[in-house]
Amino acid sequence: DVKVTQSSRYLVKRTGEKVFLECVQDMDHENMFWYRQDPGLGLRLIYFSYDVKMKEKGDIPEGYSVSREKKERFSLILESASTNQTSMYLCASSFRGHTNEQFFGPGTRLTVL
Amino acid sequence: SQQGEEDPQALSIQEGENATMNCSYKTSINNLQWYRQNSGRGLVHLILIRSNEREKHSGRLRVTLDTSKKSSSLLITASRAADTASYFCATPSPSNTGKLIFGQGTTLQVKP
């Protein structure tokens, strides 16, 4: 079974802190994704990586950066957390190709105070 | 940009009834996927239907695709309380990079 794990299920941070969200997949997927999910707004893509060290901005990259140094790990970084970044963050991975299903992690509920 | 629009936004039914959710999209696609999300969890892939397929079944799930109307429907037959979840359709991004565009989802409540 494909497994996508995220470093924390719940996280509480203070405004201005640097926040790291980690995602690891064990199926040798080329593609990895970070989404945020907010009520009424659905899933919005923050960043996408199609290979090690390769990344592409999604729909809402402002205030975020990413790192992919190894194929199995994709990190989302909030350089200076703000209250409007309070959200559910979902990581996903897939094989390369536009027909392939995405496998999701359990999500991280981030609260920024 | 919103590719998939789902209807209804929320649905409440009794156990044993059928639940139908609809998804409309805007651009040409080669496949459409449906995902399920239990409250506070990640999404789980349910089924993929290709553009040359009209209908596909998986257990109690039936998915239809009408490319002329740019719409799809997900039918859950003989629903159970455990089917309570949000359901999302997803279509490939027109840029063909492996990205998916998700609809806003239908929240289904099945009452025991």
Tab-separated table of C-alpha atoms in Angstrom, chain A residues 23-111:
chain	number	residue	atom	x	y	z
A	23	CYS	CA	5.732	15.003	3.847
A	24	VAL	CA	7.202	11.608	3.011
A	25	GLN	CA	5.991	9.038	0.472
A	26	ASP	CA	7.221	5.484	0.055
A	27	MET	CA	6.154	4.630	-3.500
A	28	ASP	CA	8.900	6.277	-5.538
A	29	HIS	CA	6.443	8.828	-6.964
A	30	GLU	CA	7.898	11.560	-9.116
A	31	ASN	CA	5.185	14.113	-8.353
A	32	MET	CA	4.457	15.625	-4.968
A	33	PHE	CA	1.952	18.317	-4.057
A	34	TRP	CA	1.045	20.647	-1.229
A	35	TYR	CA	-2.542	21.857	-0.894
A	36	ARG	CA	-4.388	23.890	1.634
A	37	GLN	CA	-8.032	23.307	2.339
A	38	ASP	CA	-10.365	25.914	3.754
A	39	PRO	CA	-14.155	25.806	4.225
A	40	GLY	CA	-15.930	27.080	1.144
A	41	LEU	CA	-12.715	27.307	-0.883
A	42	GLY	CA	-12.003	23.642	-1.532
A	43	LEU	CA	-8.466	22.384	-2.175
A	44	ARG	CA	-6.030	24.932	-3.495
A	45	LEU	CA	-2.616	23.981	-4.809
A	46	ILE	CA	0.269	25.785	-3.125
A	47	TYR	CA	3.271	24.142	-4.790
A	48	PHE	CA	4.003	21.156	-6.972
A	49	SER	CA	7.242	19.234	-7.486
A	50	TYR	CA	7.768	16.915	-10.456
A	51	ASP	CA	11.285	15.790	-9.580
A	52	VAL	CA	14.031	16.262	-7.032
A	53	LYS	CA	14.938	19.920	-6.702
A	54	MET	CA	12.234	20.834	-9.228
A	55	LYS	CA	9.218	22.844	-8.200
A	56	GLU	CA	6.403	24.795	-9.713
A	57	LYS	CA	4.129	27.377	-8.149
A	58	GLY	CA	0.521	26.485	-7.718
A	59	ASP	CA	-2.439	28.804	-7.357
A	60	ILE	CA	-1.528	30.345	-3.992
A	61	PRO	CA	2.272	30.248	-3.441
A	62	GLU	CA	2.541	33.606	-1.658
A	63	GLY	CA	3.942	33.259	1.836
A	64	TYR	CA	5.175	29.705	1.216
A	65	SER	CA	8.285	28.008	-0.090
A	66	VAL	CA	9.129	24.363	-0.645
A	67	SER	CA	12.110	22.056	-0.658
A	68	ARG	CA	12.615	18.715	-2.335
A	69	GLU	CA	16.137	17.447	-1.743
A	70	LYS	CA	15.183	13.759	-1.889
A	71	LYS	CA	12.595	12.060	-4.034
A	72	GLU	CA	10.543	10.781	-1.126
A	73	ARG	CA	10.388	14.017	0.872
A	74	PHE	CA	8.655	17.291	0.126
A	75	SER	CA	8.710	20.086	2.688
A	76	LEU	CA	6.469	23.112	2.910
A	77	ILE	CA	7.924	26.141	4.654
A	78	LEU	CA	6.101	29.117	6.049
A	79	GLU	CA	8.872	31.687	6.372
A	80	SER	CA	6.933	33.923	8.756
A	81	ALA	CA	3.616	32.426	9.759
A	82	SER	CA	0.548	34.644	9.749
A	83	THR	CA	-2.941	34.084	11.115
A	84	ASN	CA	-4.381	33.822	7.600
A	85	GLN	CA	-2.276	30.706	7.099
A	86	THR	CA	-4.346	28.858	9.678
A	87	SER	CA	-5.674	25.967	7.633
A	88	MET	CA	-5.615	22.255	6.875
A	89	TYR	CA	-2.543	21.349	4.826
A	90	LEU	CA	-2.627	18.262	2.668
A	91	CYS	CA	0.294	16.592	0.958
A	92	ALA	CA	-0.156	14.237	-1.991
A	93	SER	CA	1.998	12.260	-4.393
A	94	SER	CA	1.552	10.527	-7.732
A	95	PHE	CA	3.449	8.948	-10.562
A	96	ARG	CA	4.306	11.218	-13.451
A	97	GLY	CA	1.523	11.435	-16.013
A	98	HIS	CA	-1.807	13.152	-16.101
A	99	THR	CA	-3.983	10.108	-15.571
A	100	ASN	CA	-2.475	9.004	-12.333
A	101	GLU	CA	-4.324	9.183	-9.088
A	102	GLN	CA	-2.962	11.188	-6.227
A	103	PHE	CA	-2.347	9.605	-2.842
A	104	PHE	CA	-2.919	11.879	0.108
A	105	GLY	CA	-1.448	12.115	3.551
A	106	PRO	CA	-3.691	12.491	6.623
A	107	GLY	CA	-3.321	16.263	6.727
A	108	THR	CA	-1.860	18.762	9.182
A	109	ARG	CA	-4.216	21.130	10.942
A	110	LEU	CA	-2.126	24.277	11.487
A	111	THR	CA	-3.272	27.033	13.795
